Coordinates of C-alpha atoms in Angstrom, one line a residue:
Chain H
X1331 CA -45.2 -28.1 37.5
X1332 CA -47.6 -25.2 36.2
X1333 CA -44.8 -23.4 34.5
X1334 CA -43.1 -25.9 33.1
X1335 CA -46.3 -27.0 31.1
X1336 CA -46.8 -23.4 29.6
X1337 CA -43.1 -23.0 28.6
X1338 CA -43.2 -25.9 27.0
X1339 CA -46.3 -25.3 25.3
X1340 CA -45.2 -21.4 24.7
X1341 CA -42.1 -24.0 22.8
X1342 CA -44.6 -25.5 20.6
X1343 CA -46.4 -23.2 20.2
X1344 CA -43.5 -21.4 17.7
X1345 CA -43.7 -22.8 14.5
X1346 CA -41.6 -25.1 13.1
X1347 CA -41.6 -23.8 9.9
X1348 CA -40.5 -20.2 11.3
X1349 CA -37.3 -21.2 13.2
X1350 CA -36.6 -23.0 10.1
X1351 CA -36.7 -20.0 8.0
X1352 CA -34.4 -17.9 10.4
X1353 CA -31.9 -20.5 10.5
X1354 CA -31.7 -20.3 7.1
X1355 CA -31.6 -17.0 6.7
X1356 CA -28.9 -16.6 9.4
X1357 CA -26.8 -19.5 7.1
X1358 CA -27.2 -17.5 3.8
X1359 CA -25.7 -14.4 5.6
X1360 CA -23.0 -16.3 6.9
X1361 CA -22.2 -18.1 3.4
X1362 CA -23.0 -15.1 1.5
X1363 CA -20.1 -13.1 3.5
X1364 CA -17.7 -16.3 2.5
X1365 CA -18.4 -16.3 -0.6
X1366 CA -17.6 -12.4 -0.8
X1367 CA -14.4 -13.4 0.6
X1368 CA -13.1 -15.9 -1.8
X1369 CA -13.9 -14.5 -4.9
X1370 CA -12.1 -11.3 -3.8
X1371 CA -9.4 -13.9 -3.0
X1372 CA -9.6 -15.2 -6.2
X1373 CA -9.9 -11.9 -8.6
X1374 CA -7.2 -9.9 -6.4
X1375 CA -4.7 -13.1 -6.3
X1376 CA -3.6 -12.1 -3.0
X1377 CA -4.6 -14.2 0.2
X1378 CA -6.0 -11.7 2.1
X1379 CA -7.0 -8.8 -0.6
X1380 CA -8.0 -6.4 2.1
X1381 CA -5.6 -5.5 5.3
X1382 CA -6.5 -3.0 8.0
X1383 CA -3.4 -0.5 8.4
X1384 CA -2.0 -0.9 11.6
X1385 CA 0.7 1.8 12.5
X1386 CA 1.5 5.1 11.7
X1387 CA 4.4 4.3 9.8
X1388 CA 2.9 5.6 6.3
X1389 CA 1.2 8.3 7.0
X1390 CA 0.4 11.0 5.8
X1391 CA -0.1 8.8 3.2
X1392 CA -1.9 6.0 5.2
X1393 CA -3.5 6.1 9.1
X1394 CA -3.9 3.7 11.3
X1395 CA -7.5 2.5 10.4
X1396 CA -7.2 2.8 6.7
X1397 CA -8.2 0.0 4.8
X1398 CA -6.1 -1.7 1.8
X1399 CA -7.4 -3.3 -1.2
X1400 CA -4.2 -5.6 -2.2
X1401 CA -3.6 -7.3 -5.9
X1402 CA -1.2 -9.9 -6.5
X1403 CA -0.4 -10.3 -10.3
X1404 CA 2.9 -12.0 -12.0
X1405 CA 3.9 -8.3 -13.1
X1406 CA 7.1 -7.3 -12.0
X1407 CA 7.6 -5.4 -8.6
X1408 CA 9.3 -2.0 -9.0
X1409 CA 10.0 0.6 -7.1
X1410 CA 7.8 3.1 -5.6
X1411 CA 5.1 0.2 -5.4
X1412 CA 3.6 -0.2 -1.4
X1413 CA 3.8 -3.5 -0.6
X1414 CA 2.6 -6.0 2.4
X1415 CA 5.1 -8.8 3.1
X1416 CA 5.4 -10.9 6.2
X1417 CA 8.6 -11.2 7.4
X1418 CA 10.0 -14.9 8.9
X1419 CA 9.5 -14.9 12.4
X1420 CA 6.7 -12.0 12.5
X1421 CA 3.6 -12.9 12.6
X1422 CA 1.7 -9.5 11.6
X1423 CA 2.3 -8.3 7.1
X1424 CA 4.2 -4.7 6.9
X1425 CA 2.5 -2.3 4.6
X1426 CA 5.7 -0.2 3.4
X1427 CA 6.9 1.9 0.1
X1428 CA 9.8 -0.2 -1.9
X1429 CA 13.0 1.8 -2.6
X1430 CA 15.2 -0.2 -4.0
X1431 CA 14.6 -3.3 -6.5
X1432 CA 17.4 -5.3 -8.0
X1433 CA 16.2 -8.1 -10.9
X1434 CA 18.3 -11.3 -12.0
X1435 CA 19.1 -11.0 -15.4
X1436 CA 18.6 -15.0 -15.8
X1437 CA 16.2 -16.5 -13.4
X1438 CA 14.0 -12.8 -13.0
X1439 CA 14.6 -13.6 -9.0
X1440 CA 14.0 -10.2 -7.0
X1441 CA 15.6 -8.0 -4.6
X1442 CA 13.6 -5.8 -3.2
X1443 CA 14.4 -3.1 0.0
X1444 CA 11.6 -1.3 1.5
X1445 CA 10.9 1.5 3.7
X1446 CA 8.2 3.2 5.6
X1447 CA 6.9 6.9 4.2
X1448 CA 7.3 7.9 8.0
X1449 CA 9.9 6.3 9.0
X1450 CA 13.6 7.6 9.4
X1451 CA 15.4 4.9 8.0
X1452 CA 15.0 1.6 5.5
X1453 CA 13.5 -1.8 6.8
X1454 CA 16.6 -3.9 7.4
X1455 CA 16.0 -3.4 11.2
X1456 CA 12.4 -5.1 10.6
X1457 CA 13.6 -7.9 9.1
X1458 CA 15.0 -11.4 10.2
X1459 CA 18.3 -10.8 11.6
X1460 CA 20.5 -10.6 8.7
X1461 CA 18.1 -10.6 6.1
X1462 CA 19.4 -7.8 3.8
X1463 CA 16.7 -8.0 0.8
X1464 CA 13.2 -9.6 0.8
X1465 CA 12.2 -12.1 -1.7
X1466 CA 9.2 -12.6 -4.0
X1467 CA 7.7 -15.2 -1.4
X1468 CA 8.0 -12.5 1.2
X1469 CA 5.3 -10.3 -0.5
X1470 CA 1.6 -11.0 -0.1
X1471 CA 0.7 -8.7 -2.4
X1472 CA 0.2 -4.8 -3.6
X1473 CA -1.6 -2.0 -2.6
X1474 CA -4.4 -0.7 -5.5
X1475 CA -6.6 1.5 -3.7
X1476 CA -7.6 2.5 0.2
X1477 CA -10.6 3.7 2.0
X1478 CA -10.4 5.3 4.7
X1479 CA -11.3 4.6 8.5
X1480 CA -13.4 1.5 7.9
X1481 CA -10.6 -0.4 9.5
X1482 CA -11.3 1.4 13.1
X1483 CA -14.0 -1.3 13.7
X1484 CA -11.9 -4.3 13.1
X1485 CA -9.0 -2.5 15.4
X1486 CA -11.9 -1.9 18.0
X1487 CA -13.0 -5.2 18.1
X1488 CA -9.7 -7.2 18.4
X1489 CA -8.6 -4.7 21.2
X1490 CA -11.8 -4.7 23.3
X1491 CA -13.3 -8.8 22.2
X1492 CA -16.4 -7.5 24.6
X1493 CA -17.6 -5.4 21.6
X1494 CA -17.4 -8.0 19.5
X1495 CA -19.4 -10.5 21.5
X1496 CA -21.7 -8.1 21.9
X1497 CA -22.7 -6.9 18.6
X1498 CA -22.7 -10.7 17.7
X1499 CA -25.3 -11.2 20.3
X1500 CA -27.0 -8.4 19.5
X1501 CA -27.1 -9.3 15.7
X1502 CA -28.0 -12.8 16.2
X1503 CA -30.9 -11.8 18.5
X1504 CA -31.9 -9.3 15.4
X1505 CA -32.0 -12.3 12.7
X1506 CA -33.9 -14.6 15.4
X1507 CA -36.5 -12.2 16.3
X1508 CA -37.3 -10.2 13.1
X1509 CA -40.6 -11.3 12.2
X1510 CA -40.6 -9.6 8.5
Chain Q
X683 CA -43.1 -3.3 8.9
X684 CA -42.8 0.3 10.0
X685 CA -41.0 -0.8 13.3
X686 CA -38.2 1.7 15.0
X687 CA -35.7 -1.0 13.9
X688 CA -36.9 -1.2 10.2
X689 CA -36.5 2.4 9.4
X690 CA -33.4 2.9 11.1
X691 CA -32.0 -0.3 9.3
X692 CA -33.5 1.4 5.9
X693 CA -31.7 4.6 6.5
X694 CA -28.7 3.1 7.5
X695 CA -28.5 0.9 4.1
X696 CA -29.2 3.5 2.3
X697 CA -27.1 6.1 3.5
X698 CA -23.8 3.5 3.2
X699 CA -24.8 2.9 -0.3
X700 CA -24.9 7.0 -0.9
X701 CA -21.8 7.1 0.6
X702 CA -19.5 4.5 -1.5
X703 CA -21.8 5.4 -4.9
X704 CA -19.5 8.9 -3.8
X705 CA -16.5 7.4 -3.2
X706 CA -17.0 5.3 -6.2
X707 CA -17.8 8.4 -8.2
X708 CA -14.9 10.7 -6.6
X709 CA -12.1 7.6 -7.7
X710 CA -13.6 7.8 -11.0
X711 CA -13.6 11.4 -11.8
X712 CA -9.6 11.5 -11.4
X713 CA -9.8 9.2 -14.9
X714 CA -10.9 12.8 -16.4
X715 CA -7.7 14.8 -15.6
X716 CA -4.9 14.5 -17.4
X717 CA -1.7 15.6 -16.0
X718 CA 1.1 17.3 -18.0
X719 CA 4.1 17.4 -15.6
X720 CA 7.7 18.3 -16.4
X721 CA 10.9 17.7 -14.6
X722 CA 14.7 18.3 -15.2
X723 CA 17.6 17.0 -12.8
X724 CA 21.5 18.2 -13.0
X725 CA 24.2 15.7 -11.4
X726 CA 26.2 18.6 -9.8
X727 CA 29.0 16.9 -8.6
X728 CA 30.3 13.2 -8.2
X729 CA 31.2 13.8 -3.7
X730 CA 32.9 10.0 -3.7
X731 CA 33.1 7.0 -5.3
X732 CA 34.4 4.1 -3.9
X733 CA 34.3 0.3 -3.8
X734 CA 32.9 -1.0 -0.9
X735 CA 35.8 -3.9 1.6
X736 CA 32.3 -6.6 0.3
X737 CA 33.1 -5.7 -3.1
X738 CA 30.0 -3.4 -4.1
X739 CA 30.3 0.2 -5.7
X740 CA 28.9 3.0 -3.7
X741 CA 29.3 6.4 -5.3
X742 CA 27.7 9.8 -3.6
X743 CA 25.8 12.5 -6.0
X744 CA 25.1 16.1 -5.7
X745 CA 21.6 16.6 -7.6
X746 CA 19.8 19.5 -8.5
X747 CA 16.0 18.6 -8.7
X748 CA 13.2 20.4 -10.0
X749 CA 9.8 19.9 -11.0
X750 CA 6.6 21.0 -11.7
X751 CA 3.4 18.5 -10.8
X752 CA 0.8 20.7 -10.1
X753 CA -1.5 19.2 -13.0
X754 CA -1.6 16.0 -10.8
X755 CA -4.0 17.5 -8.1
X756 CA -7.7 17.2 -8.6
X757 CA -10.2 17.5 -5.5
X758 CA -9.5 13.8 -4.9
X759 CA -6.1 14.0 -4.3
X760 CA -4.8 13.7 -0.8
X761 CA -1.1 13.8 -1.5
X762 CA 1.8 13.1 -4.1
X763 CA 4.7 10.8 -3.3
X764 CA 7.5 11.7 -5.2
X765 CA 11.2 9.9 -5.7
X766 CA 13.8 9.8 -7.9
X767 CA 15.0 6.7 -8.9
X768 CA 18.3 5.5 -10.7
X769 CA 18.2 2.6 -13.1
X770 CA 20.7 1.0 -14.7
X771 CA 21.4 -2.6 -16.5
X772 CA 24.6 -4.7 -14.7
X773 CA 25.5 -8.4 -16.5
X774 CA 24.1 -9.8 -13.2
X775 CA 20.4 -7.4 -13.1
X776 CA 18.2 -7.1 -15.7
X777 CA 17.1 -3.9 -13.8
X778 CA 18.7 -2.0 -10.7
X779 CA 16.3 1.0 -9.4
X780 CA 17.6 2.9 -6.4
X781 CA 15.9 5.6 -5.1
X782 CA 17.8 8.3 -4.5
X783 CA 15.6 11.3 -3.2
X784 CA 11.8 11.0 -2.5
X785 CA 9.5 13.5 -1.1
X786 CA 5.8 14.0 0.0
X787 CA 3.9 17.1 -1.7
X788 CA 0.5 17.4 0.2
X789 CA -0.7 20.3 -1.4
X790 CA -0.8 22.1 -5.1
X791 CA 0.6 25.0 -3.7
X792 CA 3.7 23.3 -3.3
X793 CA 3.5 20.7 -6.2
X794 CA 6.3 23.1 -8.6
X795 CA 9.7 23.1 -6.7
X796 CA 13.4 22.5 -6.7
X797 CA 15.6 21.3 -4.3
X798 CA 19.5 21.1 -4.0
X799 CA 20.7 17.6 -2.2
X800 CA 22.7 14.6 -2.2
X801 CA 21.6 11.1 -2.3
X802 CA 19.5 10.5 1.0
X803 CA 19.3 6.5 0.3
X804 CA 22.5 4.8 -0.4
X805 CA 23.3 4.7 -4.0
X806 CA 24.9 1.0 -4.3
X807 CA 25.6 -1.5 -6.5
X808 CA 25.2 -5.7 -6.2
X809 CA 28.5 -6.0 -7.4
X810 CA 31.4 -3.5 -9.0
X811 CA 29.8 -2.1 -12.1
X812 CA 29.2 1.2 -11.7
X813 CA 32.4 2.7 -13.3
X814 CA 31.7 4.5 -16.3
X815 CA 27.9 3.4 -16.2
X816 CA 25.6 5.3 -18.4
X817 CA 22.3 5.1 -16.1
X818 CA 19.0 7.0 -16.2
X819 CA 17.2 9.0 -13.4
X820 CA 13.8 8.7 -13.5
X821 CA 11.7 10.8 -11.8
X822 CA 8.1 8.4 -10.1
X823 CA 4.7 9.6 -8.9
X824 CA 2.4 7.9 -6.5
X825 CA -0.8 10.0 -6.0
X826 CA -2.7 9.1 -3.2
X827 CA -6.3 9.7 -3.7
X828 CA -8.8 10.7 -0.6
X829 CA -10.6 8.0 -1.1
X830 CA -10.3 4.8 -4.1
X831 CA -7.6 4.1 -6.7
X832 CA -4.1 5.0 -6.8
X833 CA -2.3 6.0 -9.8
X834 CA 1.5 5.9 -10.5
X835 CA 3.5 7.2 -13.5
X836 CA 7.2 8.5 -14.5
X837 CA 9.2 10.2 -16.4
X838 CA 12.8 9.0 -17.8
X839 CA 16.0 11.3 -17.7
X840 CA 18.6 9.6 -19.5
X841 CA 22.3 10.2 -20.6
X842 CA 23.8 10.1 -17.4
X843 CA 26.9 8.6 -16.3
X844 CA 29.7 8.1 -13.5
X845 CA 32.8 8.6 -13.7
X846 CA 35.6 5.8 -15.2
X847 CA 37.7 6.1 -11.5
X848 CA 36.8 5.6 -8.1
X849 CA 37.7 9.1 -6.2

């Protein structure tokens, strides 16, 4: 019963008033990242205001791993923009160069064709089946501005989740153990 | 306080902030050019115009493009996308655009050129307006920056117009 005695004194022996501080200090790092994260949401206007480019279907212009800064205002979408829209029935947003828009003169509804840098022909095989234009609803928002490569880390970790749990463990252990 | 993992962490902060100050300062410093470019586009030849068995107008154009948009480059840029676009107002649409040509220009070197093509998107209406339209071609610019914001301008050909009869 020897052991049991000093780990649980070794447990008492931490004090109180120092796990308390980590804990808190591990919440604020997690609220301060949400917080990041919705006002971005709120200044851009878009639901997600950053997306991680996926395929190669923009480049030169855009490689997979770029990241996207998106905006979402009421102006008017026009040509040449690059747009993300989700398409019914897909679950992952397209980030593609619009060719063709087509405005109602009385309601100010939108038609709007789009078309990857890279690719050989226009969208219409992406979309639903029979969908010929895509709507305002359909967009998510527009691309202002890009950095480059950052997105790698968020592809790595959603192809190999080990590297994910790891750094998590390996951060968390960080925040628990610093002393400073 | 002077731990392995303190200085590395120290280093690390600091050499990310360096970095995006740079990036921040590189987006920035394309505000200080100011780009001059010209363009001029001929309508060659009118190869068919037809209306479509669903009732839209589709017409096929011969253009002669050329432009110069070398003053867009700066150190920051990483390319130039480049289209021409025709607009035109229909009773039904405040605003059709319809790219007709586009093109990516990935160095200065080849920023001032001229090219001889037909339409490579279809050029068609929502509807049958197109006969005898008056319509302008307007020449767009995306410039793709290495790093940071993107800029977009134009510049608007107008006084063009199709012909009265399908052929």
């Amino acid at each position: 019963m020897g052991w049991i005695g000093e780990t649980v004194d070794s447990i008492k022996s931490l004090q109180i008033r120092q796990v308390l501080t980590q804990a808190v200090s591990l919440g604020m790092i997690v609220t301060s990242a949400l917080i990041i994260w919705k006002a971005l949401m709120c200044i851009t206007g878009s639901e997600s205001p950053v997306v991680v480019v996926l395929s190669g279907s923009m480049e030169p212009g855009f490689k997979r791993g770029d990241i996207l800064f998106l905006h979402m205002s009421k102006d008017p979408i026009r040509a040449g923009e690059i747009v993300v829209f989700n398409v019914d029935g897909r679950e992952i947003p397209i980030v593609h160069r619009v060719i063709k828009v087509h405005e109602r003169q009385d309601t100010g509804e939108v038609d709007v064709l789009t078309k990857g840098d890279n690719n050989y022909g226009d969208d219409r095989l992406l979309y639903a089946h029979g969908q010929l234009w895509l709507q305002r609803h359909h967009i998510m928002g527009r691309a202002v501005g890009f950095l480059p490569y950052v997105g790698w880390v968020t592809i790595i970790m959603t192809e190999k989740p080990i590297i994910k749990y790891i750094l998590i463990g390996a951060l968390g252990l960080l925040v628990i153990t610093s002393k400073d | 306080m002077h731990s392995f993992g303190y200085r590395a962490n120290a280093l690390l902060t600091f050499a990310v902030t360096i970095l995006a100050l740079m990036c921040a300062m590189a987006s920035f410093s394309d505000n200080l050019n100011h780009p001059s470019p010209s363009s001029s586009v001929q309508v060659l030849n009118v190869n068919w115009f037809q209306k479509q068995p669903n009732g839209n107008d589709e017409v096929s154009l011969t253009l002669n493009i050329s432009a110069d948009l070398q003053s867009l480059f700066t150190w920051n840029t990483k390319q130039v996308f480049v289209f021409l676009a025709a607009e035109y107002e229909t009773p039904k649409n405040s605003l059709n655009q319809i790219s007709l040509w586009d093109g990516i220009i990935a160095s200065k070197e080849h920023a001032k050129f001229w090219t001889h093509t037909s339409n490579k998107y279809r050029f068609i209406d929502q509807g049958s307006n197109l006969r005898g339209k008056e319509f302008n071609l307007t020449l767009h610019w995306h410039v793709m920056p290495k790093t940071g914001k993107m800029f977009a301008d134009k510049l608007v050909m107008s006084g063009y117009r199709l012909p009265k009869e399908y052929r």
